[in-house]
Amino acid sequence: YLEANSWGTGSSQLFFSQLGKIGPWQATDFADRWFRQPNYPVLEISILNSSNQNFYLNVQQSRFINTNDSVFGSESIYPSPYNWTWYIPLNCIFFVNGSSIHQQKFYIGTQKYSELIDDGKTEYDFFHCDINFSGYFSLNYPHENWIAISEALNDQESVFIPVDRSNIIHNLFMNAFTSRLPYKELTQTLIYLIAEREYLPWKTVNFHLSQMISILEYKEPFFEVASYFDYFLRTIENEVDLWNPGGNHVEELYKETILKTACLLQDSFCLKNASFLWEKYRPYLTDTMVNNTFPSYVKKLVFNYHLQNTYFAEDWNLVYSEYSKIDDLSEREKLLEALTYTRLPWFLEIYLQRLEDDLINFFDKIKFLSKNCLGREYAWNYIRANYDNLLEEFGLDDPRLGQMVIDVSSTFETESLNYELLNFITSTPNGASLNARYRALEKVSINLLWLRKKSQEIMEAFGSPRKNIFI
């Protein structure tokens, strides 16, 4: 495409014509299915033993939405010109006795699809699709296939490469969140994490846990979720020197992810070590002649979680002083984020007062503050009290105002906060933020429904394996 159009302007039609075909489909038709339909597909996949004793892969695709109550789930807002049917290349791998014996690519072009697996004569123990995590879609399997995958992981996790283990974890979390699977199935499979020492699977765990904990942090299920993962994390902490640099960049990313997950779950060892290392790091802030030997990922964790748990005003002021002096934008952002981790309200008051004096990167400052459950309340009150001034400063049509509302409200989990959001939206002008405001309302309603329906299930699912297996 670049050679054919080296002196031209960007042209999607020319780009697709250069691509030619994707599988059996014209590239233009393939792209249309993905660009002109909102959301993405979820595939329900199973193996069917037909009446002629041949084995087929059965696939049924539909639109993935978090909840059927979604206002954006309505066809009247975002209709589909293709009746929620995507063109999907699907790579699957099939296993017998724990070993991979067949790999096959399928081209899914209809809502219901069936194709012979190889010659159709082999009965497989289990299968996994979307190998190498290359597809932009979600997957679900029958219960017995999930059980077989779980057993294979627990027997020997290397039966799947790290990126496929990451894919399995992602789909388990997504299916549990949307009630396609019970959380118990998720926790039974994740027991294999006791042996997981690769970066990508833990990165996926951290991503989904961060979303869960942002809503559960002050709720009853938090203890069970944190206790469940504590066993895995403590085992890794005892085996791996997480706080010191070493290994290649992927190994350092793995260490960072384990520590981020442990501190996120308020692991006592992680939090105590963060404050212990703060005392070693303090000289680097007070004496510019002292060289900093801490790896960057350790520095960020130490700053964030020490400030979360300290009661010393001097420490917070020291970080703020460093933030005010430093020119490096990346370092300034890290220090700004650390300042918002404090759980002490008077520091958050100071943060907001100084925010009014410096509106540069205003939306980033609000976003960081909103990640702190206590800071979220301050940010929300500040926005409501100063919204007219913000409109005057940034303009009604600045889309960042809508994203700001999403950032602050995305973890709202009570009826009173939902009412406050609704009242704010109905009493202030929309401007360019109408859809963002709808999304904010939708996210809060999903949070409330999820908590109402899933809290007890989460406590039982994360509590039972820990009690029955770990102890």
XYZ file of C-alpha atoms in Angstrom:
471
model
C 0.000 0.000 0.000
C 2.790 2.440 0.898
C 4.695 1.678 -2.299
C 1.569 2.044 -4.446
C 0.572 5.285 -2.759
C 3.941 6.788 -1.839
C 3.028 10.306 -2.986
C -0.702 10.166 -2.340
C -2.959 10.905 0.588
C -4.373 8.280 2.931
C -7.068 6.196 1.260
C -8.845 3.368 3.063
C -10.293 2.012 -0.183
C -6.843 1.809 -1.766
C -5.480 0.213 1.394
C -8.151 -2.511 1.317
C -7.684 -3.113 -2.388
C -3.959 -3.665 -1.760
C -4.798 -6.139 0.998
C -6.992 -8.075 -1.399
C -8.535 -10.859 0.672
C -8.561 -11.785 4.348
C -9.324 -15.487 4.335
C -12.243 -16.045 1.942
C -13.497 -12.447 2.253
C -12.673 -9.265 0.398
C -10.721 -6.976 2.726
C -13.289 -4.189 2.258
C -16.160 -6.474 3.294
C -14.152 -7.809 6.233
C -13.380 -4.303 7.502
C -17.011 -3.199 7.082
C -18.151 -5.908 9.474
C -15.817 -4.601 12.174
C -15.968 -0.840 11.588
C -19.727 -0.480 11.110
C -20.875 -2.595 14.071
C -20.449 -1.435 17.684
C -18.903 -3.632 20.370
C -17.338 -6.939 19.344
C -18.497 -10.571 19.141
C -18.628 -13.274 21.769
C -18.269 -16.811 20.413
C -19.939 -19.794 22.083
C -17.867 -22.764 20.886
C -18.438 -26.485 21.346
C -17.693 -29.829 19.701
C -20.676 -31.672 18.256
C -20.755 -35.421 17.685
C -23.141 -35.743 14.749
C -25.467 -38.626 13.952
C -22.924 -39.980 11.463
C -20.316 -40.118 14.296
C -18.261 -37.260 12.875
C -16.979 -34.466 15.109
C -17.746 -30.862 14.177
C -16.777 -27.518 15.661
C -19.950 -25.588 16.437
C -19.732 -21.801 16.730
C -22.460 -19.308 17.543
C -21.597 -15.618 17.535
C -23.475 -12.704 19.087
C -22.838 -9.153 20.227
C -20.837 -8.854 23.452
C -22.365 -6.392 25.923
C -21.788 -6.175 29.669
C -25.486 -6.314 30.466
C -28.741 -6.665 28.588
C -29.981 -3.623 30.514
C -27.486 -1.414 28.676
C -28.957 1.696 27.068
C -26.290 1.253 24.391
C -27.561 -2.257 23.766
C -30.581 -0.777 22.030
C -30.696 -1.145 18.259
C -32.288 2.299 18.051
C -29.063 3.964 19.236
C -26.468 1.835 17.452
C -28.096 -0.387 14.825
C -26.147 -3.146 13.099
C -26.298 -3.293 9.291
C -25.170 -6.946 9.451
C -27.403 -8.284 12.227
C -24.471 -8.675 14.627
C -22.502 -10.990 12.368
C -18.753 -10.497 12.004
C -16.211 -12.140 9.723
C -13.862 -13.990 12.079
C -10.734 -16.050 11.313
C -10.494 -18.495 14.225
C -7.465 -20.644 15.069
C -8.171 -23.645 17.312
C -5.983 -26.322 18.856
C -7.299 -29.740 19.912
C -5.916 -32.035 22.627
C -5.902 -35.743 23.457
C -4.328 -36.998 26.715
C -2.996 -33.522 27.477
C -1.082 -33.246 24.203
C -1.848 -31.052 21.214
C -2.500 -33.256 18.202
C -4.349 -31.008 15.744
C -4.517 -27.325 14.831
C -7.050 -25.892 12.399
C -8.203 -22.494 11.130
C -11.911 -21.795 10.684
C -13.497 -18.852 8.884
C -16.679 -17.839 10.694
C -19.006 -15.776 8.503
C -22.472 -16.597 9.854
C -24.182 -16.371 13.239
C -24.332 -20.168 13.434
C -21.432 -22.068 11.949
C -20.356 -25.707 11.859
C -17.340 -27.358 10.239
C -15.737 -30.800 10.338
C -12.667 -31.023 12.581
C -9.887 -32.536 10.462
C -11.352 -35.771 9.033
C -14.046 -35.808 11.714
C -13.016 -39.185 13.155
C -11.015 -38.166 16.254
C -12.678 -37.545 19.604
C -10.772 -34.834 21.463
C -10.547 -34.366 25.233
C -10.649 -30.584 25.054
C -9.789 -27.647 22.811
C -8.763 -23.998 22.938
C -9.420 -21.334 20.304
C -7.932 -17.948 19.433
C -4.424 -19.282 19.897
C -1.785 -16.572 20.368
C -4.580 -14.279 21.625
C -4.817 -12.694 18.175
C -8.569 -12.094 17.872
C -10.653 -9.133 19.001
C -13.492 -11.167 20.456
C -14.513 -13.022 23.591
C -14.847 -16.809 23.916
C -16.919 -19.186 25.975
C -16.880 -22.992 26.088
C -19.119 -25.680 27.582
C -18.587 -26.439 31.269
C -16.777 -29.720 30.593
C -14.254 -28.000 28.288
C -13.472 -25.364 30.925
C -12.984 -28.145 33.495
C -10.583 -29.957 31.154
C -8.625 -26.739 30.517
C -8.454 -26.134 34.273
C -7.158 -29.656 34.914
C -4.583 -29.327 32.127
C -3.315 -26.029 33.574
C -3.079 -27.452 37.079
C -1.303 -30.604 35.886
C 1.228 -28.705 33.789
C 0.639 -25.058 32.910
C 3.131 -25.303 30.021
C 0.541 -27.217 27.991
C -0.397 -23.671 26.906
C 2.101 -20.947 26.030
C 1.952 -17.792 28.235
C -0.081 -15.739 25.760
C -2.729 -18.485 25.594
C -2.824 -18.748 29.376
C -3.408 -15.001 29.395
C -6.256 -15.453 26.909
C -7.873 -18.167 29.046
C -7.713 -15.959 32.154
C -9.168 -13.000 30.260
C -12.125 -14.994 28.974
C -12.802 -16.503 32.400
C -13.007 -13.056 34.002
C -15.154 -11.648 31.195
C -17.549 -14.598 31.250
C -17.855 -14.494 35.045
C -18.557 -10.748 34.996
C -21.334 -11.172 32.423
C -22.806 -14.302 34.113
C -21.881 -16.641 31.277
C -19.862 -18.588 33.850
C -20.045 -18.765 37.653
C -17.146 -17.186 39.553
C -16.482 -20.596 41.088
C -15.291 -21.826 37.685
C -12.896 -18.892 37.525
C -11.412 -19.530 40.967
C -11.063 -23.278 40.412
C -9.036 -22.608 37.258
C -6.898 -19.839 38.749
C -5.542 -22.229 41.389
C -2.849 -23.021 38.815
C -1.390 -19.511 39.443
C 0.597 -21.038 42.315
C 3.002 -22.234 39.588
C 2.675 -19.292 37.170
C 5.953 -17.421 36.723
C 5.357 -15.601 33.438
C 4.530 -11.939 32.905
C 1.541 -11.991 30.525
C -0.838 -14.183 32.576
C -0.183 -12.115 35.698
C -0.599 -8.900 33.718
C -4.076 -10.092 32.720
C -4.898 -11.042 36.314
C -3.773 -7.596 37.471
C -5.891 -5.847 34.825
C -9.104 -7.628 35.805
C -8.392 -7.478 39.536
C -7.842 -3.719 39.296
C -11.301 -3.341 37.788
C -12.873 -5.556 40.445
C -11.090 -3.947 43.382
C -11.971 -0.431 42.233
C -15.588 -1.342 43.072
C -15.027 -3.860 45.898
C -12.335 -2.110 47.958
C -14.653 -1.102 50.797
C -17.133 -3.937 50.304
C -17.424 -7.264 52.092
C -16.143 -9.456 49.194
C -12.785 -7.644 49.185
C -11.411 -9.746 52.050
C -12.186 -13.059 50.329
C -10.713 -11.908 46.998
C -7.549 -10.557 48.660
C -7.121 -13.680 50.813
C -7.524 -15.962 47.794
C -4.656 -14.303 45.907
C -2.531 -13.809 49.020
C -1.470 -17.475 48.944
C -0.152 -17.252 45.370
C 1.532 -13.898 45.907
C 3.189 -14.871 49.175
C 4.644 -17.989 47.525
C 6.142 -15.873 44.736
C 7.417 -13.267 47.219
C 9.282 -16.042 49.048
C 10.807 -17.449 45.847
C 11.635 -14.382 43.752
C 13.659 -11.301 44.697
C 10.941 -8.923 43.546
C 12.284 -5.655 44.930
C 15.707 -5.780 43.294
C 16.409 -5.394 39.571
C 17.703 -8.332 37.632
C 16.949 -10.300 34.504
C 15.701 -8.966 31.195
C 13.001 -6.332 30.725
C 10.179 -8.920 30.656
C 11.344 -10.384 33.967
C 11.318 -6.894 35.475
C 7.792 -6.341 34.135
C 6.807 -9.608 35.822
C 8.264 -8.441 39.146
C 6.497 -5.096 38.844
C 3.158 -6.767 38.075
C 3.394 -9.131 41.056
C 4.194 -6.238 43.389
C 1.440 -4.047 41.929
C -1.055 -6.868 42.436
C 0.096 -7.532 45.999
C -0.054 -3.870 47.011
C -3.404 -3.429 45.253
C -4.775 -6.201 47.479
C -3.233 -4.500 50.538
C -0.784 -7.351 51.136
C 0.920 -6.543 54.444
C 4.384 -7.685 53.307
C 4.217 -5.479 50.216
C 2.980 -2.417 52.108
C 5.521 -2.767 54.930
C 8.374 -3.156 52.464
C 7.239 -0.070 50.541
C 7.474 2.025 53.707
C 10.774 0.371 54.693
C 12.300 1.252 51.310
C 10.927 4.789 51.541
C 13.356 5.428 54.381
C 16.182 4.305 52.095
C 14.904 6.461 49.240
C 14.404 9.651 51.256
C 18.094 10.769 50.919
C 17.704 10.889 47.130
C 14.967 13.508 47.545
C 16.805 15.664 50.074
C 20.315 15.497 48.581
C 20.723 15.887 44.826
C 24.322 14.659 45.034
C 23.187 11.153 46.020
C 22.701 8.831 43.044
C 19.389 7.006 42.749
C 19.971 3.264 42.363
C 16.350 2.145 42.707
C 14.688 0.588 39.630
C 11.867 2.768 38.301
C 9.119 0.233 39.037
C 10.202 -0.033 42.687
C 10.356 3.746 43.053
C 6.781 4.140 41.817
C 5.432 1.456 44.159
C 7.352 2.851 47.133
C 6.047 6.369 46.532
C 2.446 5.323 45.900
C 1.974 2.885 48.743
C 4.093 4.634 51.352
C 2.063 7.810 50.865
C -1.103 5.715 51.037
C -0.172 4.451 54.499
C 1.887 7.207 56.120
C 0.608 9.771 58.612
C 3.663 12.018 58.312
C 2.967 15.340 56.615
C 6.683 15.754 55.938
C 6.702 12.787 53.529
C 3.785 14.080 51.456
C 5.267 17.588 51.354
C 8.637 16.172 50.312
C 7.083 14.457 47.290
C 5.100 17.584 46.438
C 8.281 19.651 46.598
C 9.997 17.221 44.219
C 6.978 17.374 41.886
C 7.148 21.193 41.847
C 10.864 21.270 40.986
C 11.314 18.468 38.480
C 11.136 19.158 34.721
C 10.909 15.598 33.386
C 7.249 15.165 32.356
C 7.221 11.414 32.931
C 8.626 11.807 36.451
C 6.202 14.639 37.209
C 3.285 12.400 36.264
C 4.504 9.595 38.545
C 4.933 11.997 41.458
C 1.527 13.548 40.810
C -0.068 10.105 40.916
C 1.742 9.286 44.172
C 0.390 12.461 45.804
C -3.177 11.262 45.176
C -2.635 7.926 46.946
C -2.871 9.431 50.425
C -5.851 8.427 52.553
C -5.559 11.560 54.709
C -8.273 14.077 53.815
C -6.305 17.231 54.653
C -3.676 16.332 52.042
C -6.416 15.848 49.458
C -7.788 19.275 50.390
C -4.341 20.786 49.801
C -4.070 18.910 46.486
C -7.358 20.422 45.297
C -6.470 23.921 46.480
C -3.206 23.797 44.544
C -5.044 22.337 41.570
C -7.029 25.568 41.283
C -3.791 27.524 40.997
C -2.398 25.316 38.232
C -4.870 24.089 35.600
C -2.132 22.571 33.419
C -2.910 18.854 33.002
C -6.089 19.481 34.994
C -7.887 16.404 33.656
C -4.963 14.097 34.463
C -4.922 15.457 38.007
C -8.626 14.746 38.440
C -8.238 11.269 36.912
C -5.450 10.304 39.329
C -7.407 11.649 42.286
C -10.461 9.626 41.245
C -8.569 6.332 41.529
C -8.379 6.844 45.292
C -11.733 5.935 46.840
C -11.521 8.862 49.274
C -10.073 11.146 46.617
C -12.950 10.250 44.313
C -15.379 11.941 46.714
C -13.250 15.086 46.789
C -12.954 15.132 42.988
C -16.693 14.606 42.571
C -17.586 17.379 45.014
C -15.050 19.692 43.363
C -16.454 19.093 39.873
C -20.043 19.725 40.949
C -19.145 22.872 42.864
C -16.942 24.316 40.110
C -18.534 23.053 36.897
C -19.587 26.517 35.689
C -16.010 27.725 36.095
C -14.721 24.654 34.240
C -17.121 25.361 31.365
C -15.834 28.910 31.190
C -12.220 27.745 31.266
C -12.397 24.842 28.798
C -15.585 25.448 26.797
C -18.825 23.492 26.555
C -17.639 21.493 23.540
C -14.403 20.210 25.089
C -14.835 16.380 25.053
C -12.450 16.074 28.005
C -15.247 17.305 30.268
C -17.263 14.197 29.403
C -14.296 11.891 29.907
C -13.703 13.554 33.279
C -17.224 12.568 34.383
C -16.536 8.965 33.301
C -13.181 8.918 35.137
C -14.696 10.136 38.392
C -17.910 8.098 38.336
C -16.667 4.793 36.881
C -16.309 3.247 40.363
C -19.531 4.621 41.876
C -21.176 1.725 43.688
C -24.068 3.142 45.752
C -27.584 4.321 44.964
C -26.860 7.731 46.475
C -23.889 8.302 44.151
C -25.978 7.115 41.222
C -28.644 9.676 42.148
C -26.024 12.427 42.459
C -24.676 11.585 38.997
C -28.155 11.595 37.478
C -28.932 14.929 39.126
C -25.643 16.407 37.859
C -26.287 15.255 34.297
C -29.842 16.587 34.186
C -28.879 19.958 35.670
C -25.812 20.801 33.545
C -25.510 21.316 29.761
C -24.380 18.380 27.618
C -22.232 20.048 24.977
C -19.989 17.511 23.266
C -20.299 15.130 26.215
C -23.763 13.629 25.700
C -22.575 10.103 24.872
C -19.928 10.231 27.607
C -22.625 11.101 30.127
C -24.756 8.185 28.951
C -21.749 5.894 29.313
C -21.110 7.194 32.830
C -24.710 6.450 33.845
C -24.526 3.039 32.237
C -21.268 2.136 34.003
C -22.675 3.066 37.407
C -25.859 1.066 36.792
C -23.715 -1.936 35.766
C -21.676 -1.555 38.984
C -24.839 -1.552 41.093
C -26.333 -4.570 39.311
C -23.063 -6.494 39.514
C -22.722 -5.870 43.255
C -26.340 -6.757 43.911
C -26.215 -9.994 41.928
C -22.625 -11.111 42.464
C -21.410 -10.104 45.943
C -22.473 -13.321 47.665
C -21.323 -15.468 44.748
C -17.889 -13.785 44.778
C -17.457 -14.353 48.524
C -18.339 -18.031 48.166
C -16.261 -18.579 45.019
C -13.088 -16.917 46.326
C -13.538 -18.282 49.843
C -14.194 -21.965 49.104
C -10.999 -22.909 47.195
C -8.870 -21.134 49.802
C -10.525 -22.987 52.671
C -10.648 -26.368 50.989
C -7.336 -26.465 49.153
C -4.832 -23.947 50.496
C -5.327 -24.455 54.231
